[in-house]
Short mmCIF file of C-alpha atoms and ligand atoms in Angstrom, two decimals:
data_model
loop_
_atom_site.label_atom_id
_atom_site.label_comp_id
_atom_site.label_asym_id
_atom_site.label_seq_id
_atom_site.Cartn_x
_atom_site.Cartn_y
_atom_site.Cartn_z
CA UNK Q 271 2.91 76.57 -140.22
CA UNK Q 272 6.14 76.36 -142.03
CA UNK Q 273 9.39 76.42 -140.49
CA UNK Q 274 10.17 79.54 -142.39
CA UNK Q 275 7.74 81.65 -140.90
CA UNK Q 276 7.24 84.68 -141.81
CA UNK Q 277 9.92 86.02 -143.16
CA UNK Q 278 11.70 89.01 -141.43
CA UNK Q 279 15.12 88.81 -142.75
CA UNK Q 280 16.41 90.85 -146.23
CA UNK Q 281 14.82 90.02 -149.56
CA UNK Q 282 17.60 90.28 -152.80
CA UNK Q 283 15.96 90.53 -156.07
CA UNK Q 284 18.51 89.53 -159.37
CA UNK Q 285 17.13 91.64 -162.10
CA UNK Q 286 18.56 90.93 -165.87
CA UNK Q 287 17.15 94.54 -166.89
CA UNK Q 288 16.39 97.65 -165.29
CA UNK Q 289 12.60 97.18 -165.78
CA UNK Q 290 12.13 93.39 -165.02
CA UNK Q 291 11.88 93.53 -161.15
CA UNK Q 292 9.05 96.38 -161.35
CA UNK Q 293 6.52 94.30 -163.63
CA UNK Q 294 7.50 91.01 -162.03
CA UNK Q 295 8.57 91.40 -158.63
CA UNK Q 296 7.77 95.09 -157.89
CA UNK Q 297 4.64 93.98 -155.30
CA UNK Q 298 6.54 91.25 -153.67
CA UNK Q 299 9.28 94.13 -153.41
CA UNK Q 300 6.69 96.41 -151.73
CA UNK Q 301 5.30 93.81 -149.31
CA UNK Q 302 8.80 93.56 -147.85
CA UNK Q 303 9.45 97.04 -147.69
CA UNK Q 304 6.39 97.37 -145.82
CA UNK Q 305 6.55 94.87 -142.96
CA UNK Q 306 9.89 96.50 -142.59
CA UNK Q 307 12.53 94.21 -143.97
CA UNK Q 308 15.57 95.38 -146.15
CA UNK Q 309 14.57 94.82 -150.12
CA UNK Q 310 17.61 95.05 -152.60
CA UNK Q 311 17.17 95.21 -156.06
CA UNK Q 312 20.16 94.15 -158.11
CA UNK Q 313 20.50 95.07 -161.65
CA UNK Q 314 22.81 93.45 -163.68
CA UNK Q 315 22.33 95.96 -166.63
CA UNK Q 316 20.01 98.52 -167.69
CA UNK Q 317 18.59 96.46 -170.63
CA UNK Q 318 19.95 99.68 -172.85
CA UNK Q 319 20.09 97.71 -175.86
CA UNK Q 320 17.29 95.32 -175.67
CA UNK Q 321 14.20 96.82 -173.57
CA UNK Q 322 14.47 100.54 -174.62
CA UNK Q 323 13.13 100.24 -178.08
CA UNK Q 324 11.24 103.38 -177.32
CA UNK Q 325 14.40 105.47 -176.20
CA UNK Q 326 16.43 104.55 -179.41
CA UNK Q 327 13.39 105.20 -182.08
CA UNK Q 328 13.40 108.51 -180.35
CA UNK Q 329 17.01 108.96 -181.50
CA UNK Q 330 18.85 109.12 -178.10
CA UNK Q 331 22.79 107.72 -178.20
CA UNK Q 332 23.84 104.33 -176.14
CA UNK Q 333 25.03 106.28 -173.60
CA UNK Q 334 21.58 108.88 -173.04
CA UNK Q 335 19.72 105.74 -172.65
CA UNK Q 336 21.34 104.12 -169.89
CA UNK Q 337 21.48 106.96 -168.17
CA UNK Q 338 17.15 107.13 -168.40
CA UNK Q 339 17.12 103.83 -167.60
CA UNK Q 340 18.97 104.00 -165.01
CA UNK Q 341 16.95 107.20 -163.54
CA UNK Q 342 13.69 105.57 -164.11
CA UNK Q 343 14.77 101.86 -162.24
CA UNK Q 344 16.18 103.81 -159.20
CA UNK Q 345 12.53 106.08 -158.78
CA UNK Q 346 11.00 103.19 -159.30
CA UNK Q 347 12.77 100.90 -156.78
CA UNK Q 348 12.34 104.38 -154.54
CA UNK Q 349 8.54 104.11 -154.76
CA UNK Q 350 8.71 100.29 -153.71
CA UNK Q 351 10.83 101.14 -150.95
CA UNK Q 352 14.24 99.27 -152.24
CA UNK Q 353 17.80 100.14 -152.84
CA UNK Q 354 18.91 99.36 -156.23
CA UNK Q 355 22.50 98.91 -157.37
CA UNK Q 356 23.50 98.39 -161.12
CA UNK Q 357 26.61 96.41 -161.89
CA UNK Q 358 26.36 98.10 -166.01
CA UNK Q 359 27.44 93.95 -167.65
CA UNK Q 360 25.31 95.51 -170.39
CA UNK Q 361 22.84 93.13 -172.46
CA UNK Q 362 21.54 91.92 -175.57
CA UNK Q 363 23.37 89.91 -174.76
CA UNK Q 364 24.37 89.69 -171.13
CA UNK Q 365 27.46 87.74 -170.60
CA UNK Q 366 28.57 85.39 -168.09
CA UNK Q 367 31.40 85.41 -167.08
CA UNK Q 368 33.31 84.59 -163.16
CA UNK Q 369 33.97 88.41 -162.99
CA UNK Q 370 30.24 88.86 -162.93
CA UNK Q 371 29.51 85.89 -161.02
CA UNK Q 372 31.76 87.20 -158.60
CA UNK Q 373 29.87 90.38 -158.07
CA UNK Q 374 27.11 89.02 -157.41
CA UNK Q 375 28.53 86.70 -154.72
CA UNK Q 376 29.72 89.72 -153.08
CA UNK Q 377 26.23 91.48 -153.22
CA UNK Q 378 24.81 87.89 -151.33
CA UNK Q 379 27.45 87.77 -148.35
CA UNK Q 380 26.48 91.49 -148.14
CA UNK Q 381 23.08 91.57 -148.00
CA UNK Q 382 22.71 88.27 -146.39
CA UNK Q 383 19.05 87.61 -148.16
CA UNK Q 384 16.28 85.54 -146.35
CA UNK Q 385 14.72 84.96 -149.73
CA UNK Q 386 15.66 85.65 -153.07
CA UNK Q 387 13.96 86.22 -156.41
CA UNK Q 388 14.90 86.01 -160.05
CA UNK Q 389 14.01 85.48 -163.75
CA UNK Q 390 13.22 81.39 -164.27
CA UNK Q 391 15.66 79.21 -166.21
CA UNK Q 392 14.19 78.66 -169.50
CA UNK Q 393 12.91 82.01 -172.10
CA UNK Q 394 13.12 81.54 -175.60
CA UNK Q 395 12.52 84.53 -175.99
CA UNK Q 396 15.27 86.62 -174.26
CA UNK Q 397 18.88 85.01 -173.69
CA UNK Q 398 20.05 87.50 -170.99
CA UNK Q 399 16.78 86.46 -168.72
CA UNK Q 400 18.14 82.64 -168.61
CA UNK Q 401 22.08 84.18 -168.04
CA UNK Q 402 20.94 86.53 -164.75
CA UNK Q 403 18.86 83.32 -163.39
CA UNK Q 404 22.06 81.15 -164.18
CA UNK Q 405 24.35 83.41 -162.14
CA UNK Q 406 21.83 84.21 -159.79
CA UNK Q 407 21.58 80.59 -158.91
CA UNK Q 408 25.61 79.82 -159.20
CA UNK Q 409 26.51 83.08 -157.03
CA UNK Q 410 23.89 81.76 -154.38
CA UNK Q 411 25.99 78.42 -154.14
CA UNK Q 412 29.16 80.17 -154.38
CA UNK Q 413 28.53 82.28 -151.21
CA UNK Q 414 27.52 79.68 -149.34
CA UNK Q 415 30.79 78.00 -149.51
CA UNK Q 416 33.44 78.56 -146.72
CA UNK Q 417 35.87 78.43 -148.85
CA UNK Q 418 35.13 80.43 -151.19
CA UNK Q 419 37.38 83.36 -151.43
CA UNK Q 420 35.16 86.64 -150.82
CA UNK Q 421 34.56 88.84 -147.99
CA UNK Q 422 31.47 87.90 -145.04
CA UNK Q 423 30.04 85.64 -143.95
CA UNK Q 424 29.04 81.99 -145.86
CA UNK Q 425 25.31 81.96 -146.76
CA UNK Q 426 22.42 80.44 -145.20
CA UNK Q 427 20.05 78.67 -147.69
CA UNK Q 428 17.28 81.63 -148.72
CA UNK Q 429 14.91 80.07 -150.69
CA UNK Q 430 14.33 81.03 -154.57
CA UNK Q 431 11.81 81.67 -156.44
CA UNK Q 432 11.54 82.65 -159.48
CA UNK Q 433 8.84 85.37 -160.54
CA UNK Q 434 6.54 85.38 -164.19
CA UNK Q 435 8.48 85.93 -167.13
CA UNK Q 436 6.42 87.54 -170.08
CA UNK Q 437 5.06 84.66 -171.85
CA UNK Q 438 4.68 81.96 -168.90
CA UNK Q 439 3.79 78.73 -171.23
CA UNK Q 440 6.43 78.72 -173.63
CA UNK Q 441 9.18 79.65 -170.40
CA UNK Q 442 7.83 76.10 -168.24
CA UNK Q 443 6.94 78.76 -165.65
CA UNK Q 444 3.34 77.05 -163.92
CA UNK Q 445 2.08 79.23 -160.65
CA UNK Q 446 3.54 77.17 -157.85
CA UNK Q 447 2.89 80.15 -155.50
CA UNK Q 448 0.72 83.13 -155.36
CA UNK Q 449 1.50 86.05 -153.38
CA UNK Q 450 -1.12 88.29 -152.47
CA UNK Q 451 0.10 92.19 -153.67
CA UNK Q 452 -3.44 93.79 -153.05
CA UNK Q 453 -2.13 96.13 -150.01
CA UNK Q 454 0.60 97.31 -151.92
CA UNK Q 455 -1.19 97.40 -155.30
CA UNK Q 456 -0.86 100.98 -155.83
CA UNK Q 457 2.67 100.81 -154.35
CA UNK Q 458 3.54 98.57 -157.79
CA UNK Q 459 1.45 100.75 -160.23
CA UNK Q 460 3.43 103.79 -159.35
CA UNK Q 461 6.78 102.03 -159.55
CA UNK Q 462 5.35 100.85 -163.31
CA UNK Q 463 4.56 104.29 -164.10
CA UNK Q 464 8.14 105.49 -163.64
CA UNK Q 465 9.01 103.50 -166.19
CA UNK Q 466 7.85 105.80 -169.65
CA UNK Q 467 10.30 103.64 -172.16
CA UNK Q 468 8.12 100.75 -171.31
CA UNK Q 469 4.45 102.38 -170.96
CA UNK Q 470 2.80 99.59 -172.90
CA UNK Q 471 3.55 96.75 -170.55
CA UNK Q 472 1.81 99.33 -167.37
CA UNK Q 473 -1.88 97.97 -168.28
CA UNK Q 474 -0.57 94.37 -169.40
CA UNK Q 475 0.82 93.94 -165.82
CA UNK Q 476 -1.71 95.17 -164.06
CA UNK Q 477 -4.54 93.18 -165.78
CA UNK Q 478 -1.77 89.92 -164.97
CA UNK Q 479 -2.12 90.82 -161.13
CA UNK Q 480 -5.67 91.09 -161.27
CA UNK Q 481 -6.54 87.61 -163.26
CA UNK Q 482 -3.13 85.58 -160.64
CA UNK Q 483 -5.28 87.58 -157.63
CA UNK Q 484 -8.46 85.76 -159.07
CA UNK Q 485 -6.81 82.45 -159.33
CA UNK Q 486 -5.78 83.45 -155.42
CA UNK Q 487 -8.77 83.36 -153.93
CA UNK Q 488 -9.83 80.41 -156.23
CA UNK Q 489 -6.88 78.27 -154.55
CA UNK Q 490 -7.34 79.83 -151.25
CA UNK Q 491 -10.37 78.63 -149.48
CA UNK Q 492 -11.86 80.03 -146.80
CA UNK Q 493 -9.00 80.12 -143.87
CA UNK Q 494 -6.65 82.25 -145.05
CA UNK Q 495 -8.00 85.38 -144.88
CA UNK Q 496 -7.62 86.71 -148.33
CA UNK Q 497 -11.07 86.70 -149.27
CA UNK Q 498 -10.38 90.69 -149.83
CA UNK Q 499 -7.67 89.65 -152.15
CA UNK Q 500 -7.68 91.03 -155.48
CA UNK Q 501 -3.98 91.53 -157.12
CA UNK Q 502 -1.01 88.43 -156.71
CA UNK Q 503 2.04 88.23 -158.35
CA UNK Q 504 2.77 85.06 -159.53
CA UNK Q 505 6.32 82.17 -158.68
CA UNK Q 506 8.02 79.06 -158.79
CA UNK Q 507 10.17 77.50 -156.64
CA UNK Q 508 13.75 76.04 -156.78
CA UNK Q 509 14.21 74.22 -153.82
CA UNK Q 510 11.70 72.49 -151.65
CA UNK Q 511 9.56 73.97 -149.64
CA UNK Q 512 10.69 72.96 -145.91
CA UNK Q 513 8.17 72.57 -143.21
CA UNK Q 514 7.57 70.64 -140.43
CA UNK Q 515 3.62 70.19 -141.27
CA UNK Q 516 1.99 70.10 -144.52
CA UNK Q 517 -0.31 73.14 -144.86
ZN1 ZN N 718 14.40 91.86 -169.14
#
């Protein structure tokens, strides 16, 4: 088995938009919750400007739609069984800056994650998802410097992965790791459904979990137990795997 074991400890996921950790990360986010470990969801913005097309065709000012955005991210982390905090950098485009950075350093010695998710490094499509994996990444190595000037404790070394961005091939994102979501399924299609400015992408992600939970039990074989399988979210890894056997 690996060295890391089963994790127990807290699970911090760095979320560019208020919606992204529900489609890619919300059953990962329920599987914690329900063995019982701490799941934070940070949101660095509300993605008010660039994943609420719905909100502003209906007419609603800047400040309306953060404010549904921000109502619809915190039932939704609710149903998965997170807390969410929003640190409002706003988006479209999401700028990094040491400030920021800084924040999020804070939010790591805090928290003290076991394992952390984020958006993967490369999206042609959407600037602020590269920026929050970025600072994700550089806040993670910040904290776990001594010397670094910020309250807590240095951090350990919680492994990162990064979960599916919306158009996989053209962001270098290949499945390194399926997670099996099926017990928590319905957990995730809730947390979707809170989300009304973004009601297309609730069948899109849910057929995505069903066809990764096929290639699950295609890559599984017969000793893992998941031949009940049926949903999986899918990730990549930053850092190697450590183990003391190869399995
Ligand atoms: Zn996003």
């Amino acid at each position: 088995m690996s060295t890391e074991g089963t994790p127990s400890g807290p699970l911090l996921v760095v979320s560019a938009h208020a919606g992204d950790f529900v489609w890619r990360a919300g059953g990962a986010i329920a599987l914690a919750a329900s063995q019982g470990r701490r799941a934070k969801v940070l949101c660095l913005s509300y993605g008010e400007r660039g994943e609420s097309a719905k909100a502003w065709r209906q007419g609603l000012a800047l400040e309306e739609i953060k404010e549904l955005r921000r109502d619809e991210a915190t039932r939704a982390a609710a149903v998965l069984g997170a807390e969410i905090e929003f640190l409002d950098a706003g988006d479209y485009p999401l700028r990094e800056t040491d400030e920021l950075v800084d924040r999020i350093v804070r939010v790591y010695r805090e928290v003290d994650p076991h394992v952390v998710l984020t958006h993967p490094p490369a999206d042609p499509y959407n600037g602020d998802h590269p920026a929050a994996s970025r600072m994700a990444v550089q806040a993670r190595i910040l904290a776990q410097a001594i010397g670094y000037p910020g309250p807590g404790e240095p951090l350990g070394a919680p492994p990162v992965f990064f979960f599916e961005p919306h158009q996989p091939e053209q962001c270098d994102f290949k499945p390194q790791v399926l997670l099996d979501i099926s017990p928590v399924f319905h957990r995730k299609r809730e947390a979707m459904e809170c989300l009304a400015a973004q009601q297309h992408m609730w069948d899109y992600y849910t057929d995505l979990a069903r066809r990764r939970g096929v290639q699950l039990k295609r890559n599984a074989g017969p000793n893992l137990g998941l031949e009940h399988a049926t949903m999986a979210e899918a990730y990549m890894r930053l850092y190697p795997q450590v183990t003391n056997v190869l399995a």
